[in-house]
CSV table of C-alpha atoms and ligand atoms in Angstrom, one decimal:
chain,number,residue,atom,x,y,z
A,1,UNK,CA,-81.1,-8.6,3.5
A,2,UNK,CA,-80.7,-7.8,-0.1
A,3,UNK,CA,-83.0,-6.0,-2.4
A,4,UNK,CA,-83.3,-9.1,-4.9
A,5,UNK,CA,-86.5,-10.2,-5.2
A,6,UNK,CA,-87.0,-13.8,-4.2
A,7,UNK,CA,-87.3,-15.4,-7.5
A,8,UNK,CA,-84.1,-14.2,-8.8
A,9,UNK,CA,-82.1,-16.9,-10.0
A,10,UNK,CA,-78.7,-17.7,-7.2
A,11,UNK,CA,-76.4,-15.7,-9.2
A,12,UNK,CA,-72.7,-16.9,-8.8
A,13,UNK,CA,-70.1,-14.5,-8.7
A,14,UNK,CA,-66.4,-15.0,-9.8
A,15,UNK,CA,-65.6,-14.8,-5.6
A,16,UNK,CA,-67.9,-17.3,-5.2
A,17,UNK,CA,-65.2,-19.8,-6.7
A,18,UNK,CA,-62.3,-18.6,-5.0
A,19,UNK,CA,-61.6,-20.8,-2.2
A,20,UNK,CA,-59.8,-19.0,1.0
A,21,UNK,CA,-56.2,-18.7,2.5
A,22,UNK,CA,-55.8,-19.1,6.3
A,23,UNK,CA,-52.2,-18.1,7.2
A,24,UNK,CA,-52.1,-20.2,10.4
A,25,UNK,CA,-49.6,-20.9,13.3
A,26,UNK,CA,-49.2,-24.5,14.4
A,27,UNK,CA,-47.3,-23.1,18.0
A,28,UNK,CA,-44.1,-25.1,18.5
A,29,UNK,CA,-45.0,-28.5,17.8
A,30,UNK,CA,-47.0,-30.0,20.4
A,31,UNK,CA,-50.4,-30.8,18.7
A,32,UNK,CA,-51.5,-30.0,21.8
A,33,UNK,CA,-50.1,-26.3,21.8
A,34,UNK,CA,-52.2,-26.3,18.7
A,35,UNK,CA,-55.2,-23.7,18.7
A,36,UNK,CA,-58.4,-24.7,18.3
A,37,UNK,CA,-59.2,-22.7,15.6
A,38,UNK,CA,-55.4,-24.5,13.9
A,39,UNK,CA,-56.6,-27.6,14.7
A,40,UNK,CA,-60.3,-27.1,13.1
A,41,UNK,CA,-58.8,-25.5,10.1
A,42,UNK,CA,-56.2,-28.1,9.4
A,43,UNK,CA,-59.2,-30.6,9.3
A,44,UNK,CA,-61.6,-29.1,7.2
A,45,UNK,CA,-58.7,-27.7,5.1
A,46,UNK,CA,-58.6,-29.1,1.1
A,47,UNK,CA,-54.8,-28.6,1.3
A,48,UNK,CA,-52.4,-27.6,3.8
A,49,UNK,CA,-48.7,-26.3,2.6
A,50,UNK,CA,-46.3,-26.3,5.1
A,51,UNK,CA,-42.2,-27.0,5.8
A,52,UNK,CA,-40.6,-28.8,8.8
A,53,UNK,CA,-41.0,-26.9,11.9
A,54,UNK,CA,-44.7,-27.5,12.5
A,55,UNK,CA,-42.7,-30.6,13.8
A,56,UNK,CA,-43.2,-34.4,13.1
A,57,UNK,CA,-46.1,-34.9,15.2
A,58,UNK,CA,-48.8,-32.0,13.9
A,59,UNK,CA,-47.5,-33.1,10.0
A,60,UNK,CA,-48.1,-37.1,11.0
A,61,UNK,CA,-51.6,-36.0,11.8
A,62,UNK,CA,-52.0,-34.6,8.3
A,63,UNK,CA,-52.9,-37.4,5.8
A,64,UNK,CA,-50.4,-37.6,3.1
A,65,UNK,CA,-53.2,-36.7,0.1
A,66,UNK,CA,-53.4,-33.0,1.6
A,67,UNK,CA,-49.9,-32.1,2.9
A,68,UNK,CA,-48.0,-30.4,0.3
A,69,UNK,CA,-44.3,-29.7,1.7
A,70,UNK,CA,-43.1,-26.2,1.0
A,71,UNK,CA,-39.9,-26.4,3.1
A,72,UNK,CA,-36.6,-27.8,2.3
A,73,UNK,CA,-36.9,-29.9,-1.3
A,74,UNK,CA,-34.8,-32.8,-1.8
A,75,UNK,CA,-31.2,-31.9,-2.3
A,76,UNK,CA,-30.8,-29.3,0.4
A,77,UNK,CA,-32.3,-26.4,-2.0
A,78,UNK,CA,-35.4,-24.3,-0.2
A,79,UNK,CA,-38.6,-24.2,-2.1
A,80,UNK,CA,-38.6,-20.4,-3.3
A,81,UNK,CA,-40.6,-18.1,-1.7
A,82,UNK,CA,-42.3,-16.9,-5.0
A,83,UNK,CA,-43.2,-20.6,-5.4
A,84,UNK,CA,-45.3,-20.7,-2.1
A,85,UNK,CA,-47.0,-17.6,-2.8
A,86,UNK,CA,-48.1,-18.7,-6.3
A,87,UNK,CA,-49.6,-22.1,-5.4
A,88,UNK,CA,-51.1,-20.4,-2.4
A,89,UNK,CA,-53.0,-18.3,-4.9
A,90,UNK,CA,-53.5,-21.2,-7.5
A,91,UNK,CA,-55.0,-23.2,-5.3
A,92,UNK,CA,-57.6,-20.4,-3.6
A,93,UNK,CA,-58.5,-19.5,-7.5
A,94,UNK,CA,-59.1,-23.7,-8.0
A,95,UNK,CA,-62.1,-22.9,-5.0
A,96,UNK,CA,-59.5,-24.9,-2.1
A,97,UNK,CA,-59.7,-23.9,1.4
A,98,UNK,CA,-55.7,-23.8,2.1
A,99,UNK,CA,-54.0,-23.6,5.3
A,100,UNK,CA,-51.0,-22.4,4.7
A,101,UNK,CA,-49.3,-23.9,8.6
A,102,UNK,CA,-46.1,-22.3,9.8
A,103,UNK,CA,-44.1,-22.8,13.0
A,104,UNK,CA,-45.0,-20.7,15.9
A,105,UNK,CA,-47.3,-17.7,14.7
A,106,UNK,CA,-47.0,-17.3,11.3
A,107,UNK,CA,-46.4,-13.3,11.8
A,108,UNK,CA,-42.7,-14.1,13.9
A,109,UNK,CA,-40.0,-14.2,12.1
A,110,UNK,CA,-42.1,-16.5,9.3
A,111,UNK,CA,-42.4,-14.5,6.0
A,112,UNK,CA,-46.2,-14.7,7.0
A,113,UNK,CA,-46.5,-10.9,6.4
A,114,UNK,CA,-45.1,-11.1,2.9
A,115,UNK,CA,-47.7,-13.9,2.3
A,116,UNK,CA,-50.4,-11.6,3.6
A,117,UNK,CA,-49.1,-9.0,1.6
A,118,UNK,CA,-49.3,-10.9,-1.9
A,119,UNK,CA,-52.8,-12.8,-1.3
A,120,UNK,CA,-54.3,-9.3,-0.7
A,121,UNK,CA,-52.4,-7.8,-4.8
A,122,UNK,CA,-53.8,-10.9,-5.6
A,123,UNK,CA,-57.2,-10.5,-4.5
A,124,UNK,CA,-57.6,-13.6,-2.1
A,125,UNK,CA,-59.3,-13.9,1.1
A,126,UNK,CA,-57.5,-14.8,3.6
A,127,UNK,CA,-57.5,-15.1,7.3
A,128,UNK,CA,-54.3,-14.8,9.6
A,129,UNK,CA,-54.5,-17.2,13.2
A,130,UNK,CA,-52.2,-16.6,15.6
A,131,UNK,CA,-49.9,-19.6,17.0
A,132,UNK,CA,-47.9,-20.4,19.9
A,133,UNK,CA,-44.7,-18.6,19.3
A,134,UNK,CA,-41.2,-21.0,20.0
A,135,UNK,CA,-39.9,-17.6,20.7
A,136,UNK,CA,-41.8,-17.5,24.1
A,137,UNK,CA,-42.6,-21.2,24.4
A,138,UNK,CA,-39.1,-22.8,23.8
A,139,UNK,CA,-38.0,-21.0,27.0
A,140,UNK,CA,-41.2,-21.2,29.0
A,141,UNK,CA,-41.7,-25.4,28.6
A,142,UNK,CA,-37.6,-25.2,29.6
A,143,UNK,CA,-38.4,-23.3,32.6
A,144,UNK,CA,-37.7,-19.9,31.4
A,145,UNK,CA,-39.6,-17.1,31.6
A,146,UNK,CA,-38.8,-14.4,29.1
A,147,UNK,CA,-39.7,-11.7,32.0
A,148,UNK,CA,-39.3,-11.7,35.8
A,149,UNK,CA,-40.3,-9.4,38.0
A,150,UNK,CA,-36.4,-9.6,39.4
A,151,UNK,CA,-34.4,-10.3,36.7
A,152,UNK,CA,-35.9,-8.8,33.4
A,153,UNK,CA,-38.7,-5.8,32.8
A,154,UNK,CA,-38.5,-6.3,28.6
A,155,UNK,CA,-37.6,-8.9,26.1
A,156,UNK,CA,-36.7,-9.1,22.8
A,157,UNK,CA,-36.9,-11.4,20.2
A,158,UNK,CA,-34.3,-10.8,17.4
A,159,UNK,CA,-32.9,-13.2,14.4
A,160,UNK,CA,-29.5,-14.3,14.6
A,161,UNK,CA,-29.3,-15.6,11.1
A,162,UNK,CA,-27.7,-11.8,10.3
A,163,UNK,CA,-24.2,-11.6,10.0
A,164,UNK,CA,-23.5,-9.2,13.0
A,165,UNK,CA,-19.9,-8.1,12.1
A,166,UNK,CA,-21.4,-7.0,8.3
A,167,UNK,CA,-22.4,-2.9,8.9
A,168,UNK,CA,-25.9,-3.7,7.4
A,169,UNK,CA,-27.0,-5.8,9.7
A,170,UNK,CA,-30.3,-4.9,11.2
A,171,UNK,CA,-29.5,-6.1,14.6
A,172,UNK,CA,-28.1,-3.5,16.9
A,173,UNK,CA,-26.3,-5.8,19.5
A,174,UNK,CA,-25.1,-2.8,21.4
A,175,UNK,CA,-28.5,-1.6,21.8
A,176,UNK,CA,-29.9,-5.0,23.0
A,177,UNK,CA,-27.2,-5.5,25.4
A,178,UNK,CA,-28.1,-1.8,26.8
A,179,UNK,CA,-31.3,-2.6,27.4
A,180,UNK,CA,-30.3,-5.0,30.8
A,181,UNK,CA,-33.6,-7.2,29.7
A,182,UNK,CA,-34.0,-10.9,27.8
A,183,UNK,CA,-32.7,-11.2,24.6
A,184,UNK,CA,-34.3,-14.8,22.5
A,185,UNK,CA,-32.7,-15.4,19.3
A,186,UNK,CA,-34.0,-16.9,16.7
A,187,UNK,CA,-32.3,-18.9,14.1
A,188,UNK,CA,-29.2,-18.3,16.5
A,189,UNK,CA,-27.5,-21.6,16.4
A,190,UNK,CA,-25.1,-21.3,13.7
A,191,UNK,CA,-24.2,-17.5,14.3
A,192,UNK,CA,-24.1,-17.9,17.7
A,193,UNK,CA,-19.9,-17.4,18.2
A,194,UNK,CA,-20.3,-14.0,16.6
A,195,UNK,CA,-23.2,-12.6,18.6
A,196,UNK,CA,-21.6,-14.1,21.8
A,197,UNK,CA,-19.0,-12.1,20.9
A,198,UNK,CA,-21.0,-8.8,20.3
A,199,UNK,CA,-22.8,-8.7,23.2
A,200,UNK,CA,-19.6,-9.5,25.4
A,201,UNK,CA,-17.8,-6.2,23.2
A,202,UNK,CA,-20.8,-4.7,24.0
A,203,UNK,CA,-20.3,-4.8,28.1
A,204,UNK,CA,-22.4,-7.7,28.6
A,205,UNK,CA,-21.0,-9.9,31.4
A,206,UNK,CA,-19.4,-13.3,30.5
A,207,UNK,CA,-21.5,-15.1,33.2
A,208,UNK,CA,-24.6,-14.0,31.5
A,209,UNK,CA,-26.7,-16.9,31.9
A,210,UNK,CA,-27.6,-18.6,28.6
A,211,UNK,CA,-30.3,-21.4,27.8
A,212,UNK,CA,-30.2,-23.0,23.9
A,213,UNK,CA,-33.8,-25.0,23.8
A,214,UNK,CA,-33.9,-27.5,20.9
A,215,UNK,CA,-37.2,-28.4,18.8
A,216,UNK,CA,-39.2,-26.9,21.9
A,217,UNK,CA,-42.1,-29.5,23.1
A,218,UNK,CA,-40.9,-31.8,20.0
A,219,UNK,CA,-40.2,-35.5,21.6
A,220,UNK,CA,-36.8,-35.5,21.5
A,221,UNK,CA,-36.7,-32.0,22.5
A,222,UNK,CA,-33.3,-30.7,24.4
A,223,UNK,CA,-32.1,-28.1,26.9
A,224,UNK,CA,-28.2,-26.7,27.4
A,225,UNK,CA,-27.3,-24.1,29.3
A,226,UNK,CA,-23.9,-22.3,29.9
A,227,UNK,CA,-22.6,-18.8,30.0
A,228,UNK,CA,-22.2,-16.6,27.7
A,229,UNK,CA,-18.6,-17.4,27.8
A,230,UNK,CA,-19.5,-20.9,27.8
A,231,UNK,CA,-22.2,-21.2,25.2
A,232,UNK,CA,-20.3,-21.7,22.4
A,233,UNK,CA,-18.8,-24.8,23.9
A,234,UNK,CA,-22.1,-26.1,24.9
A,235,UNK,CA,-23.2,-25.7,21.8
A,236,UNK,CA,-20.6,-27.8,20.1
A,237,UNK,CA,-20.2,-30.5,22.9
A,238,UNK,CA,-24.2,-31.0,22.9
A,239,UNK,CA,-24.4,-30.8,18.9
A,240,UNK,CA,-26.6,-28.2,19.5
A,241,UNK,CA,-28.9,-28.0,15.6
A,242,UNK,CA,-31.6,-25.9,14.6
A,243,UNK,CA,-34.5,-25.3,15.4
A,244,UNK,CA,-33.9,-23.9,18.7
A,245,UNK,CA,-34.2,-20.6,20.5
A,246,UNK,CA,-31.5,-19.1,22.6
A,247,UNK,CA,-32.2,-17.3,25.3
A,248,UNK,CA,-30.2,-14.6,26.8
A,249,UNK,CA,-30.2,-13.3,30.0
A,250,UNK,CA,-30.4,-13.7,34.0
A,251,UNK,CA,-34.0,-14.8,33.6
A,252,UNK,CA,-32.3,-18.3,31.8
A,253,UNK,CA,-30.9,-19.1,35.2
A,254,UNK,CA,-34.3,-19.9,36.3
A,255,UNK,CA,-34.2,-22.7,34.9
A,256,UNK,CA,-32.0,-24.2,37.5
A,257,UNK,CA,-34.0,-23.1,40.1
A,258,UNK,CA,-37.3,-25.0,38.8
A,259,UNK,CA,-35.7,-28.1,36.7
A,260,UNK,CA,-36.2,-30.7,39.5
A,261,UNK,CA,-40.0,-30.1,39.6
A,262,UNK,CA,-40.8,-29.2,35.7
A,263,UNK,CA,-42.6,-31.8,34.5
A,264,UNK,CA,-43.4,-30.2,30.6
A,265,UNK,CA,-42.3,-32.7,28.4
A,266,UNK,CA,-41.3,-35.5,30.7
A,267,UNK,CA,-40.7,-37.4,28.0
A,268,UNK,CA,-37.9,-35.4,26.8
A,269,UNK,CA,-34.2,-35.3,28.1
A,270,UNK,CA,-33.3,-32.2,29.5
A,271,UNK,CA,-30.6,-30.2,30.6
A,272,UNK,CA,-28.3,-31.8,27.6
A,273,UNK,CA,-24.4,-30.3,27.6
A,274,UNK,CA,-25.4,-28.0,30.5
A,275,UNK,CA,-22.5,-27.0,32.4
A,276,UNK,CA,-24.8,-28.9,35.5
A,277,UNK,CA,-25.3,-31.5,33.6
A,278,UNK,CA,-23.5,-35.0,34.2
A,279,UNK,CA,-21.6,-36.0,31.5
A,280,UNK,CA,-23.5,-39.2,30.5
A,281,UNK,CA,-26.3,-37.6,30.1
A,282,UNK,CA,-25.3,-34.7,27.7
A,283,UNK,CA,-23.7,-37.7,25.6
A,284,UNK,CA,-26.5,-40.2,25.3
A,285,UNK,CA,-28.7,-36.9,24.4
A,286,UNK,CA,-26.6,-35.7,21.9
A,287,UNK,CA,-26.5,-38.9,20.2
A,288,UNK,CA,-30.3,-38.9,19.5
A,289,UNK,CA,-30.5,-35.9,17.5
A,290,UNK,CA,-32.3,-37.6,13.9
A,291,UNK,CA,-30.3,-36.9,10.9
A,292,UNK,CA,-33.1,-35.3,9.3
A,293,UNK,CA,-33.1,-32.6,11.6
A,294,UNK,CA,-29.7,-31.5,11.5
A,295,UNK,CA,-29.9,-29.4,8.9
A,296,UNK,CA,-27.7,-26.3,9.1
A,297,UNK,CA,-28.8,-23.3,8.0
A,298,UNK,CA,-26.8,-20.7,6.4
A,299,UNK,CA,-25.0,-22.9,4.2
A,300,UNK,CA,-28.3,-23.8,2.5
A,301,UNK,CA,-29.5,-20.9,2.4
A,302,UNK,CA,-30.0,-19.0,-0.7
A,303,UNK,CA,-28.7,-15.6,-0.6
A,304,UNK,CA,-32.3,-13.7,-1.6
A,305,UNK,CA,-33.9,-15.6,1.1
A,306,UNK,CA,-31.4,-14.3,4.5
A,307,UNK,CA,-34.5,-15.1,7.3
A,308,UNK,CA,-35.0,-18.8,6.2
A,309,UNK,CA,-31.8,-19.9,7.3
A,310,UNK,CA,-33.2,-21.7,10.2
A,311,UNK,CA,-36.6,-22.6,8.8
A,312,UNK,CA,-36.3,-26.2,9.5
B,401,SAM,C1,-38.2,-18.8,10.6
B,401,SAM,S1,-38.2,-18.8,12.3
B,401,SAM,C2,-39.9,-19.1,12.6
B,401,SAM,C3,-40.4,-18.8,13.9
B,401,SAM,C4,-41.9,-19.1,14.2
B,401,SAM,N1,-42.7,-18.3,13.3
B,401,SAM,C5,-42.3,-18.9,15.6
B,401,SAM,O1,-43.1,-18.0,15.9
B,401,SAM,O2,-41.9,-19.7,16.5
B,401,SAM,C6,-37.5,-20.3,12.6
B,401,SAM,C7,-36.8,-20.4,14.0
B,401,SAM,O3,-37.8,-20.5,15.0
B,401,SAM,C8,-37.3,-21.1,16.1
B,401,SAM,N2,-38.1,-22.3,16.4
B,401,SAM,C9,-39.2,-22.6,15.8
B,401,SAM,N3,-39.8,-23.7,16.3
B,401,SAM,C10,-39.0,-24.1,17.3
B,401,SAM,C11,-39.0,-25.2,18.2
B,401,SAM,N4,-40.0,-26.0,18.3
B,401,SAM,N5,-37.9,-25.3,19.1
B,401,SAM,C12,-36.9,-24.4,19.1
B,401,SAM,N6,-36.9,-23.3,18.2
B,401,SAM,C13,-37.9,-23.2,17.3
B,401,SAM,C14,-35.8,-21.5,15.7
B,401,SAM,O4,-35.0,-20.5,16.2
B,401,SAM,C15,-35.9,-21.5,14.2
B,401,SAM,O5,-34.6,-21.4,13.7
């Protein structure tokens, strides 16, 4: 309790206006992968600012009146990152509870830390909830596990959206491939020739088993698998498009083992332009990737922003 005496008057303070930022992860598109707490927020939420990879079934739960898209703006141009982080904070000072919904957990590979970083110089509350991350998920619902007690004791999750063959890239492919555990790329699919290529320089085996999940848990969601030898041509022959996860590693032969029995996503095709696959089936798949989705990448992307290259 506070020492005011009862009959002072409700005095409102300037943070009494400002509304709240929750930096929240929508998981990797299934509204039922959703939290709780996500799916709470989003409804109570004034506005919610988001881009694609929340997927088409959380944002066609959103009415229109709150959405505001901060993803890819008409004409192929992103929406600047100094954009989203002013309206986030012109909206909190206007009193609105924002959600502020990413793909996955807002903290992997999804400039939520940068957000954090600038609501807190700009004095705004703000709350952080966790989300499913595609980088575990993708794999899982395609029958990967990212560890196996036989086949891989670590994991990492690295972007592939780096140049590898530039010296300044941050990803030490040499390393990762020393390390004899799962390696899940992120924004790998257009990059994915030249990391092939790094980790075979750097001793990896050329029947490495390889798994490239598209829009994990979305409806149309997709599976190919191949070798790291292969996966390039798995890739192309699938027309393979972002978002999707690759994942490196013996642990992506598992798949195989379980596919006949998996049931996640029923709905969706699986196993497209694998090297199991028959060949109708990787062709009628392929076919049904929407236009609006195949957006590539690193051409789009604008040079100050390197890690939204894949940022459907
Ligand atoms: C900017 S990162 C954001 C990652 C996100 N924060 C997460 O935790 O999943 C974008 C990349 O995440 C991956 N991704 C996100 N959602 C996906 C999904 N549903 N299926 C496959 N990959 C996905 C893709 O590699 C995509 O290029």
């Amino acid at each position: 309790m506070g020492d005011e005496g009862a009959d002072a008057p409700p005095t409102r303070t300037r943070e009494d206006d400002v509304g709240k930022v929750y930096l929240v992860g929508s998981g990797p598109g299934d509204p039922d992968l959703l939290t709780v707490r996500a799916a709470r927020l989003i409804e109570s939420a004034d506005v919610v600012l988001h881009d694609k990879l929340p997927g088409p079934e959380i944002l066609g739960q959103i009415p229109a009146e709150k959405r505001e898209d901060v993803g890819k703006r008409a004409g192929g141009e992103w929406t600047p990152q100094e954009y989203t982080n002013r309206r986030l904070v012109e909206l909190a000072r206007e009193g609105n509870s924002v959600v502020r919904l990413k793909g996955g957990d807002p903290f992997v590979f999804g400039r939520g830390g940068e957000e954090a970083e600038h609501l807190a110089d700009a004095g705004i509350p703000f709350e952080v909830v966790p989300g499913v991350t595609s980088a575990i998920a993708g794999p899982a619902v395609a029958g990967v596990p990212v560890t196996h007690r036989d086949y891989a004791s670590s994991v990492s999750f690295v972007t592939g959206h780096e140049d590898p063959t530039k010296d300044e890239s941050a990803v030490d492919w040499d390393a990762l491939a020393a390390t004899g555990g799962t390696i899940v790329v992120l924004m790998g699919v257009g990059k994915l020739p030249a990391y092939a290529a790094e980790l075979r320089a750097a001793g990896l085996d050329g029947d490495t088993p390889v798994a490239l999940v598209e829009r994990a848990t979305w409806p149309d969601m997709r599976v190919a698998t191949g070798t790291l030898d292969t996966i390039v041509d798995v890739r192309d022959d699938a027309g393979i498009e972002p978002p999707a996860i690759t994942v490196i590693g013996d642990v992506a032969a598992t798949r195989d083992r379980v596919v006949a029995f998996l049931e996640n996503g029923e709905s969706a095709p699986v196993g497209a332009g694998g090297r199991e696959e028959p060949e109708s089936e990787a062709e009628s798949e392929s076919d049904s990737t929407p236009e609006s989705e195949g957006e590539s990448e690193s051409e789009s992307t604008p040079e100050s922003e390197p890690d939204r290259g894949e940022n459907a």
